[in-house]
Amino acid sequence: MTTPPPQHRAHFDFSISFANGGRLHGEGVRLDVPRPDPGADEIGILLVKHLGLALVSEVEIRGLRIVQEQHRGSRGADAAAPVPGRVIDLSHPIEAGLVTYPGLPAPIITPHLTREDSRAKYAPGTEFAMDIITMIGNTGTYLDAPYHRYEEGGDLASLDLSTLVDVPAEVFHLRDSWSADHRGIDAVTLADRDLAGSAVLLDTGWSSRFGTPEYAVGAPFLTEGGARHLVEAGVQIVGIDSLNIDDTESGGERPAHSILLAAGVHVVEHLTNLEAVPARGARFTAAPPAIRGFGTFPVRAFATVSTSH
Protein backbone atom coordinates (compact mmCIF):
# COMPACT_ATOMS: atom_id res chain seq x y z
CA MET A 1 0.00 0.00 0.00
CA THR A 2 1.31 3.46 -0.90
CA THR A 3 2.28 5.60 2.09
CA PRO A 4 0.17 8.78 2.33
CA PRO A 5 2.00 12.12 2.36
CA PRO A 6 2.75 13.66 5.78
CA GLN A 7 0.17 16.01 7.25
CA HIS A 8 0.73 19.09 9.38
CA ARG A 9 -1.12 21.06 12.05
CA ALA A 10 -0.58 24.54 13.44
CA HIS A 11 -0.34 25.09 17.22
CA PHE A 12 -0.96 28.68 18.39
CA ASP A 13 -2.81 31.20 20.53
CA PHE A 14 -5.02 33.84 18.94
CA SER A 15 -7.07 37.01 19.37
CA ILE A 16 -9.80 37.96 16.90
CA SER A 17 -11.37 41.45 16.68
CA PHE A 18 -14.76 42.02 15.04
CA ALA A 19 -15.75 45.03 12.95
CA ASN A 20 -18.96 45.47 14.93
CA GLY A 21 -17.23 45.19 18.31
CA GLY A 22 -16.05 42.41 20.59
CA ARG A 23 -13.05 40.12 20.69
CA LEU A 24 -12.48 36.37 20.80
CA HIS A 25 -9.43 34.75 22.37
CA GLY A 26 -8.07 31.22 22.30
CA GLU A 27 -5.09 29.38 23.77
CA GLY A 28 -3.42 26.15 22.73
CA VAL A 29 -5.43 25.88 19.51
CA ARG A 30 -4.58 23.21 16.92
CA LEU A 31 -5.63 23.55 13.30
CA ASP A 32 -5.08 21.44 10.18
CA VAL A 33 -2.95 23.15 7.54
CA PRO A 34 -2.56 22.14 3.87
CA ARG A 35 1.25 22.41 3.74
CA PRO A 36 4.22 22.48 6.12
CA ASP A 37 5.08 26.20 5.89
CA PRO A 38 1.99 28.46 6.17
CA GLY A 39 2.45 31.97 7.54
CA ALA A 40 0.46 33.69 10.27
CA ASP A 41 -1.81 35.48 7.76
CA GLU A 42 -2.76 32.19 6.12
CA ILE A 43 -3.37 30.62 9.52
CA GLY A 44 -5.65 33.53 10.39
CA ILE A 45 -7.76 32.96 7.27
CA LEU A 46 -7.97 29.23 7.91
CA LEU A 47 -9.02 29.88 11.52
CA VAL A 48 -11.82 32.24 10.48
CA LYS A 49 -13.08 29.66 7.96
CA HIS A 50 -12.90 26.87 10.51
CA LEU A 51 -14.86 28.84 13.12
CA GLY A 52 -17.37 30.12 10.55
CA LEU A 53 -16.95 33.73 11.68
CA ALA A 54 -18.24 36.90 10.00
CA LEU A 55 -17.30 40.59 10.22
CA VAL A 56 -13.76 39.85 11.37
CA SER A 57 -11.53 42.93 11.29
CA GLU A 58 -8.24 41.56 12.62
CA VAL A 59 -6.64 38.23 13.59
CA GLU A 60 -3.53 38.08 15.76
CA ILE A 61 -1.66 34.75 15.82
CA ARG A 62 0.83 34.19 18.65
CA GLY A 63 3.32 31.42 19.39
CA LEU A 64 2.83 29.72 16.04
CA ARG A 65 4.37 26.24 15.62
CA ILE A 66 3.86 23.89 12.68
CA VAL A 67 3.98 20.22 13.68
CA GLN A 68 3.85 17.10 11.53
CA GLU A 69 0.63 15.60 12.83
CA GLN A 70 -2.41 13.80 11.47
CA HIS A 71 -5.31 16.00 10.36
CA ARG A 72 -8.46 16.08 12.47
CA GLY A 73 -10.79 17.55 9.83
CA SER A 74 -10.67 21.31 10.43
CA ARG A 75 -13.21 23.12 8.26
CA GLY A 76 -11.75 25.22 5.46
CA ALA A 77 -8.31 23.67 5.91
CA ASP A 78 -8.36 20.70 3.57
CA ALA A 79 -4.98 19.19 2.85
CA ALA A 80 -3.42 18.52 -0.48
CA ALA A 81 -4.97 15.53 -2.20
CA PRO A 82 -4.00 12.16 -0.66
CA VAL A 83 -2.29 9.55 -2.77
CA PRO A 84 -5.00 8.34 -5.20
CA GLY A 85 -6.32 4.86 -5.54
CA ARG A 86 -5.67 3.67 -2.00
CA VAL A 87 -7.71 0.90 -0.40
CA ILE A 88 -7.35 0.88 3.39
CA ASP A 89 -8.31 -2.30 5.23
CA LEU A 90 -10.13 -1.52 8.49
CA SER A 91 -10.90 -5.10 9.61
CA HIS A 92 -9.34 -7.46 12.11
CA PRO A 93 -8.54 -10.87 10.57
CA ILE A 94 -10.61 -13.77 11.93
CA GLU A 95 -8.85 -16.97 12.98
CA ALA A 96 -9.55 -19.94 15.20
CA GLY A 97 -9.41 -18.96 18.86
CA LEU A 98 -9.82 -15.22 18.26
CA VAL A 99 -11.24 -13.42 21.32
CA THR A 100 -13.17 -10.38 20.14
CA TYR A 101 -15.33 -9.63 23.15
CA PRO A 102 -14.50 -11.19 26.53
CA GLY A 103 -17.06 -13.84 27.50
CA LEU A 104 -18.18 -14.60 23.93
CA PRO A 105 -17.03 -17.83 22.26
CA ALA A 106 -14.05 -17.77 19.94
CA PRO A 107 -14.44 -19.13 16.39
CA ILE A 108 -13.70 -22.81 15.74
CA ILE A 109 -12.45 -23.84 12.28
CA THR A 110 -12.51 -27.50 11.29
CA PRO A 111 -12.06 -29.27 7.94
CA HIS A 112 -15.05 -30.69 6.05
CA LEU A 113 -12.92 -31.90 3.15
CA THR A 114 -9.14 -31.95 3.40
CA ARG A 115 -6.92 -31.52 0.35
CA GLU A 116 -5.65 -35.05 0.87
CA ASP A 117 -9.16 -36.53 0.88
CA SER A 118 -10.22 -34.44 -2.12
CA ARG A 119 -7.60 -36.08 -4.33
CA ALA A 120 -9.75 -39.22 -4.43
CA LYS A 121 -12.75 -37.22 -5.69
CA TYR A 122 -11.18 -35.12 -8.46
CA ALA A 123 -8.91 -35.58 -11.46
CA PRO A 124 -5.16 -35.97 -10.88
CA GLY A 125 -3.58 -32.64 -9.93
CA THR A 126 -6.93 -31.16 -8.84
CA GLU A 127 -7.59 -30.71 -5.12
CA PHE A 128 -9.74 -28.52 -2.86
CA ALA A 129 -10.13 -27.65 0.81
CA MET A 130 -13.58 -27.12 2.33
CA ASP A 131 -13.75 -25.95 5.92
CA ILE A 132 -16.41 -25.31 8.55
CA ILE A 133 -16.33 -22.26 10.81
CA THR A 134 -18.46 -22.11 13.94
CA MET A 135 -18.65 -18.63 15.41
CA ILE A 136 -20.91 -16.08 17.03
CA GLY A 137 -21.91 -13.16 14.80
CA ASN A 138 -20.06 -10.79 17.12
CA THR A 139 -16.62 -11.84 15.88
CA GLY A 140 -13.84 -9.65 14.56
CA THR A 141 -14.99 -6.44 12.89
CA TYR A 142 -18.77 -6.72 12.60
CA LEU A 143 -21.92 -4.81 11.76
CA ASP A 144 -25.10 -4.59 13.86
CA ALA A 145 -28.47 -4.52 12.11
CA PRO A 146 -31.61 -3.28 13.93
CA TYR A 147 -32.64 -6.91 14.59
CA HIS A 148 -29.65 -7.21 16.91
CA ARG A 149 -31.40 -4.84 19.35
CA TYR A 150 -35.07 -4.98 18.37
CA GLU A 151 -37.20 -8.08 17.75
CA GLU A 152 -39.12 -6.35 14.96
CA GLY A 153 -36.06 -4.62 13.52
CA GLY A 154 -34.61 -5.34 10.09
CA ASP A 155 -32.25 -8.30 9.82
CA LEU A 156 -29.03 -8.51 7.81
CA ALA A 157 -30.87 -9.60 4.67
CA SER A 158 -33.10 -6.52 4.80
CA LEU A 159 -30.31 -3.94 4.73
CA ASP A 160 -30.10 -1.56 1.77
CA LEU A 161 -26.71 -2.09 0.12
CA SER A 162 -26.61 1.55 -0.99
CA THR A 163 -26.28 2.52 2.69
CA LEU A 164 -23.35 0.12 3.22
CA VAL A 165 -21.19 0.53 0.12
CA ASP A 166 -19.06 3.52 -0.93
CA VAL A 167 -20.51 5.83 1.73
CA PRO A 168 -18.76 9.21 2.25
CA ALA A 169 -16.58 8.89 5.33
CA GLU A 170 -16.15 11.51 8.05
CA VAL A 171 -13.33 10.33 10.29
CA PHE A 172 -12.89 11.89 13.71
CA HIS A 173 -9.31 11.34 14.89
CA LEU A 174 -9.88 11.48 18.65
CA ARG A 175 -6.79 9.83 20.12
CA ASP A 176 -5.97 12.96 22.12
CA SER A 177 -9.62 13.90 22.85
CA TRP A 178 -10.55 11.42 25.59
CA SER A 179 -8.98 10.22 28.83
CA ALA A 180 -9.49 7.60 31.50
CA ASP A 181 -11.59 10.15 33.40
CA HIS A 182 -13.66 11.16 30.36
CA ARG A 183 -14.06 8.19 28.04
CA GLY A 184 -17.31 9.27 26.43
CA ILE A 185 -17.41 10.92 23.00
CA ASP A 186 -20.00 13.67 23.27
CA ALA A 187 -22.11 15.55 20.73
CA VAL A 188 -19.96 18.68 21.04
CA THR A 189 -16.94 16.75 19.75
CA LEU A 190 -18.86 15.84 16.58
CA ALA A 191 -20.64 19.15 16.00
CA ASP A 192 -18.27 20.96 13.62
CA ARG A 193 -19.17 19.13 10.38
CA ASP A 194 -22.11 18.47 8.09
CA LEU A 195 -22.56 14.72 8.54
CA ALA A 196 -25.74 14.04 6.56
CA GLY A 197 -25.53 10.78 4.60
CA SER A 198 -22.07 9.93 5.88
CA ALA A 199 -20.29 7.12 7.68
CA VAL A 200 -18.94 8.60 10.90
CA LEU A 201 -15.84 6.69 11.97
CA LEU A 202 -14.45 7.25 15.47
CA ASP A 203 -10.68 6.78 15.65
CA THR A 204 -9.83 6.41 19.34
CA GLY A 205 -6.67 4.33 18.99
CA TRP A 206 -8.15 1.58 21.18
CA SER A 207 -7.71 -1.07 18.49
CA SER A 208 -4.01 -1.26 19.38
CA ARG A 209 -5.16 -3.30 22.41
CA PHE A 210 -7.31 -5.72 20.40
CA GLY A 211 -6.72 -9.35 21.42
CA THR A 212 -5.29 -8.42 24.82
CA PRO A 213 -6.95 -8.25 28.27
CA GLU A 214 -6.47 -4.46 28.24
CA TYR A 215 -8.92 -4.16 25.33
CA ALA A 216 -11.85 -4.99 27.65
CA VAL A 217 -11.23 -2.36 30.33
CA GLY A 218 -11.63 1.42 30.21
CA ALA A 219 -12.58 1.62 26.53
CA PRO A 220 -13.83 4.87 24.95
CA PHE A 221 -17.44 4.94 23.72
CA LEU A 222 -20.15 7.12 22.18
CA THR A 223 -22.41 8.84 24.71
CA GLU A 224 -26.20 8.95 24.53
CA GLY A 225 -26.00 12.62 23.57
CA GLY A 226 -23.46 11.83 20.89
CA ALA A 227 -25.71 9.12 19.44
CA ARG A 228 -28.73 11.46 19.39
CA HIS A 229 -26.67 14.12 17.64
CA LEU A 230 -25.58 11.69 14.91
CA VAL A 231 -29.16 10.52 14.30
CA GLU A 232 -30.35 14.12 14.07
CA ALA A 233 -27.46 14.86 11.69
CA GLY A 234 -28.70 12.12 9.33
CA VAL A 235 -25.69 9.78 9.32
CA GLN A 236 -25.93 6.33 7.71
CA ILE A 237 -23.23 4.43 9.59
CA VAL A 238 -21.37 4.90 12.87
CA GLY A 239 -18.16 2.93 13.35
CA ILE A 240 -15.69 2.77 16.22
CA ASP A 241 -12.33 1.06 16.77
CA SER A 242 -13.17 0.29 20.39
CA LEU A 243 -14.67 -2.55 22.44
CA ASN A 244 -18.22 -1.30 22.01
CA ILE A 245 -20.17 1.72 20.76
CA ASP A 246 -21.61 1.85 24.32
CA ASP A 247 -20.02 2.01 27.74
CA THR A 248 -20.01 -1.63 28.87
CA GLU A 249 -18.91 -0.63 32.39
CA SER A 250 -21.98 1.44 33.25
CA GLY A 251 -24.47 -1.42 33.71
CA GLY A 252 -26.82 -3.11 31.27
CA GLU A 253 -28.09 -0.03 29.45
CA ARG A 254 -26.99 0.44 25.86
CA PRO A 255 -28.22 3.91 24.82
CA ALA A 256 -26.02 4.29 21.73
CA HIS A 257 -27.10 0.93 20.29
CA SER A 258 -30.73 1.65 21.15
CA ILE A 259 -30.80 5.12 19.59
CA LEU A 260 -28.78 4.37 16.47
CA LEU A 261 -30.40 1.06 15.56
CA ALA A 262 -33.91 2.38 16.24
CA ALA A 263 -33.19 5.07 13.64
CA GLY A 264 -31.84 2.55 11.12
CA VAL A 265 -28.23 3.75 11.52
CA HIS A 266 -25.78 0.88 11.02
CA VAL A 267 -23.26 0.23 13.79
CA VAL A 268 -19.80 -1.18 13.02
CA GLU A 269 -17.60 -2.15 15.97
CA HIS A 270 -13.98 -3.27 16.39
CA LEU A 271 -12.60 -1.33 13.44
CA THR A 272 -8.84 -0.90 13.11
CA ASN A 273 -6.28 1.15 11.18
CA LEU A 274 -8.48 4.27 11.20
CA GLU A 275 -5.41 6.45 11.67
CA ALA A 276 -4.58 5.74 8.01
CA VAL A 277 -7.86 7.23 6.75
CA PRO A 278 -8.01 11.00 6.05
CA ALA A 279 -10.50 13.01 8.06
CA ARG A 280 -12.44 13.73 4.87
CA GLY A 281 -12.51 12.53 1.28
CA ALA A 282 -12.53 8.75 1.77
CA ARG A 283 -15.41 6.34 1.07
CA PHE A 284 -16.40 3.57 3.48
CA THR A 285 -17.75 0.08 2.77
CA ALA A 286 -18.91 -2.53 5.30
CA ALA A 287 -21.40 -5.04 3.85
CA PRO A 288 -22.33 -8.26 5.69
CA PRO A 289 -23.87 -11.38 4.12
CA ALA A 290 -27.64 -11.26 3.53
CA ILE A 291 -28.70 -13.63 6.34
CA ARG A 292 -32.36 -13.77 7.34
CA GLY A 293 -33.18 -13.79 11.03
CA PHE A 294 -29.68 -12.65 11.99
CA GLY A 295 -28.70 -9.33 13.52
CA THR A 296 -24.93 -9.08 13.49
CA PHE A 297 -22.10 -10.54 11.41
CA PRO A 298 -18.45 -9.87 10.48
CA VAL A 299 -17.72 -7.51 7.58
CA ARG A 300 -14.62 -6.76 5.52
CA ALA A 301 -14.69 -3.05 6.29
CA PHE A 302 -12.47 -0.81 4.17
CA ALA A 303 -12.01 2.77 3.06
CA THR A 304 -11.08 3.97 -0.40
CA VAL A 305 -9.53 7.22 -1.52
CA SER A 306 -10.37 7.93 -5.15
CA THR A 307 -8.46 9.97 -7.74
CA SER A 308 -10.93 12.83 -7.30
CA HIS A 309 -9.89 13.49 -3.69
Coordinates of C-alpha atoms in Angstrom, one line a residue, residues 50-263:
H50 CA -12.9 26.9 10.5
L51 CA -14.9 28.8 13.1
G52 CA -17.4 30.1 10.5
L53 CA -16.9 33.7 11.7
A54 CA -18.2 36.9 10.0
L55 CA -17.3 40.6 10.2
V56 CA -13.8 39.8 11.4
S57 CA -11.5 42.9 11.3
E58 CA -8.2 41.6 12.6
V59 CA -6.6 38.2 13.6
E60 CA -3.5 38.1 15.8
I61 CA -1.7 34.8 15.8
R62 CA 0.8 34.2 18.6
G63 CA 3.3 31.4 19.4
L64 CA 2.8 29.7 16.0
R65 CA 4.4 26.2 15.6
I66 CA 3.9 23.9 12.7
V67 CA 4.0 20.2 13.7
Q68 CA 3.8 17.1 11.5
E69 CA 0.6 15.6 12.8
Q70 CA -2.4 13.8 11.5
H71 CA -5.3 16.0 10.4
R72 CA -8.5 16.1 12.5
G73 CA -10.8 17.6 9.8
S74 CA -10.7 21.3 10.4
R75 CA -13.2 23.1 8.3
G76 CA -11.7 25.2 5.5
A77 CA -8.3 23.7 5.9
D78 CA -8.4 20.7 3.6
A79 CA -5.0 19.2 2.9
A80 CA -3.4 18.5 -0.5
A81 CA -5.0 15.5 -2.2
P82 CA -4.0 12.2 -0.7
V83 CA -2.3 9.6 -2.8
P84 CA -5.0 8.3 -5.2
G85 CA -6.3 4.9 -5.5
R86 CA -5.7 3.7 -2.0
V87 CA -7.7 0.9 -0.4
I88 CA -7.4 0.9 3.4
D89 CA -8.3 -2.3 5.2
L90 CA -10.1 -1.5 8.5
S91 CA -10.9 -5.1 9.6
H92 CA -9.3 -7.5 12.1
P93 CA -8.5 -10.9 10.6
I94 CA -10.6 -13.8 11.9
E95 CA -8.9 -17.0 13.0
A96 CA -9.5 -19.9 15.2
G97 CA -9.4 -19.0 18.9
L98 CA -9.8 -15.2 18.3
V99 CA -11.2 -13.4 21.3
T100 CA -13.2 -10.4 20.1
Y101 CA -15.3 -9.6 23.2
P102 CA -14.5 -11.2 26.5
G103 CA -17.1 -13.8 27.5
L104 CA -18.2 -14.6 23.9
P105 CA -17.0 -17.8 22.3
A106 CA -14.1 -17.8 19.9
P107 CA -14.4 -19.1 16.4
I108 CA -13.7 -22.8 15.7
I109 CA -12.4 -23.8 12.3
T110 CA -12.5 -27.5 11.3
P111 CA -12.1 -29.3 7.9
H112 CA -15.1 -30.7 6.1
L113 CA -12.9 -31.9 3.2
T114 CA -9.1 -31.9 3.4
R115 CA -6.9 -31.5 0.4
E116 CA -5.7 -35.1 0.9
D117 CA -9.2 -36.5 0.9
S118 CA -10.2 -34.4 -2.1
R119 CA -7.6 -36.1 -4.3
A120 CA -9.8 -39.2 -4.4
K121 CA -12.7 -37.2 -5.7
Y122 CA -11.2 -35.1 -8.5
A123 CA -8.9 -35.6 -11.5
P124 CA -5.2 -36.0 -10.9
G125 CA -3.6 -32.6 -9.9
T126 CA -6.9 -31.2 -8.8
E127 CA -7.6 -30.7 -5.1
F128 CA -9.7 -28.5 -2.9
A129 CA -10.1 -27.6 0.8
M130 CA -13.6 -27.1 2.3
D131 CA -13.8 -26.0 5.9
I132 CA -16.4 -25.3 8.5
I133 CA -16.3 -22.3 10.8
T134 CA -18.5 -22.1 13.9
M135 CA -18.7 -18.6 15.4
I136 CA -20.9 -16.1 17.0
G137 CA -21.9 -13.2 14.8
N138 CA -20.1 -10.8 17.1
T139 CA -16.6 -11.8 15.9
G140 CA -13.8 -9.7 14.6
T141 CA -15.0 -6.4 12.9
Y142 CA -18.8 -6.7 12.6
L143 CA -21.9 -4.8 11.8
D144 CA -25.1 -4.6 13.9
A145 CA -28.5 -4.5 12.1
P146 CA -31.6 -3.3 13.9
Y147 CA -32.6 -6.9 14.6
H148 CA -29.6 -7.2 16.9
R149 CA -31.4 -4.8 19.3
Y150 CA -35.1 -5.0 18.4
E151 CA -37.2 -8.1 17.7
E152 CA -39.1 -6.3 15.0
G153 CA -36.1 -4.6 13.5
G154 CA -34.6 -5.3 10.1
D155 CA -32.2 -8.3 9.8
L156 CA -29.0 -8.5 7.8
A157 CA -30.9 -9.6 4.7
S158 CA -33.1 -6.5 4.8
L159 CA -30.3 -3.9 4.7
D160 CA -30.1 -1.6 1.8
L161 CA -26.7 -2.1 0.1
S162 CA -26.6 1.5 -1.0
T163 CA -26.3 2.5 2.7
L164 CA -23.3 0.1 3.2
V165 CA -21.2 0.5 0.1
D166 CA -19.1 3.5 -0.9
V167 CA -20.5 5.8 1.7
P168 CA -18.8 9.2 2.2
A169 CA -16.6 8.9 5.3
E170 CA -16.2 11.5 8.0
V171 CA -13.3 10.3 10.3
F172 CA -12.9 11.9 13.7
H173 CA -9.3 11.3 14.9
L174 CA -9.9 11.5 18.7
R175 CA -6.8 9.8 20.1
D176 CA -6.0 13.0 22.1
S177 CA -9.6 13.9 22.9
W178 CA -10.5 11.4 25.6
S179 CA -9.0 10.2 28.8
A180 CA -9.5 7.6 31.5
D181 CA -11.6 10.2 33.4
H182 CA -13.7 11.2 30.4
R183 CA -14.1 8.2 28.0
G184 CA -17.3 9.3 26.4
I185 CA -17.4 10.9 23.0
D186 CA -20.0 13.7 23.3
A187 CA -22.1 15.6 20.7
V188 CA -20.0 18.7 21.0
T189 CA -16.9 16.7 19.8
L190 CA -18.9 15.8 16.6
A191 CA -20.6 19.1 16.0
D192 CA -18.3 21.0 13.6
R193 CA -19.2 19.1 10.4
D194 CA -22.1 18.5 8.1
L195 CA -22.6 14.7 8.5
A196 CA -25.7 14.0 6.6
G197 CA -25.5 10.8 4.6
S198 CA -22.1 9.9 5.9
A199 CA -20.3 7.1 7.7
V200 CA -18.9 8.6 10.9
L201 CA -15.8 6.7 12.0
L202 CA -14.5 7.3 15.5
D203 CA -10.7 6.8 15.7
T204 CA -9.8 6.4 19.3
G205 CA -6.7 4.3 19.0
W206 CA -8.2 1.6 21.2
S207 CA -7.7 -1.1 18.5
S208 CA -4.0 -1.3 19.4
R209 CA -5.2 -3.3 22.4
F210 CA -7.3 -5.7 20.4
G211 CA -6.7 -9.3 21.4
T212 CA -5.3 -8.4 24.8
P213 CA -7.0 -8.3 28.3
E214 CA -6.5 -4.5 28.2
Y215 CA -8.9 -4.2 25.3
A216 CA -11.8 -5.0 27.7
V217 CA -11.2 -2.4 30.3
G218 CA -11.6 1.4 30.2
A219 CA -12.6 1.6 26.5
P220 CA -13.8 4.9 24.9
F221 CA -17.4 4.9 23.7
L222 CA -20.2 7.1 22.2
T223 CA -22.4 8.8 24.7
E224 CA -26.2 8.9 24.5
G225 CA -26.0 12.6 23.6
G226 CA -23.5 11.8 20.9
A227 CA -25.7 9.1 19.4
R228 CA -28.7 11.5 19.4
H229 CA -26.7 14.1 17.6
L230 CA -25.6 11.7 14.9
V231 CA -29.2 10.5 14.3
E232 CA -30.3 14.1 14.1
A233 CA -27.5 14.9 11.7
G234 CA -28.7 12.1 9.3
V235 CA -25.7 9.8 9.3
Q236 CA -25.9 6.3 7.7
I237 CA -23.2 4.4 9.6
V238 CA -21.4 4.9 12.9
G239 CA -18.2 2.9 13.4
I240 CA -15.7 2.8 16.2
D241 CA -12.3 1.1 16.8
S242 CA -13.2 0.3 20.4
L243 CA -14.7 -2.6 22.4
N244 CA -18.2 -1.3 22.0
I245 CA -20.2 1.7 20.8
D246 CA -21.6 1.8 24.3
D247 CA -20.0 2.0 27.7
T248 CA -20.0 -1.6 28.9
E249 CA -18.9 -0.6 32.4
S250 CA -22.0 1.4 33.2
G251 CA -24.5 -1.4 33.7
G252 CA -26.8 -3.1 31.3
E253 CA -28.1 0.0 29.5
R254 CA -27.0 0.4 25.9
P255 CA -28.2 3.9 24.8
A256 CA -26.0 4.3 21.7
H257 CA -27.1 0.9 20.3
S258 CA -30.7 1.6 21.2
I259 CA -30.8 5.1 19.6
L260 CA -28.8 4.4 16.5
L261 CA -30.4 1.1 15.6
A262 CA -33.9 2.4 16.2
A263 CA -33.2 5.1 13.6

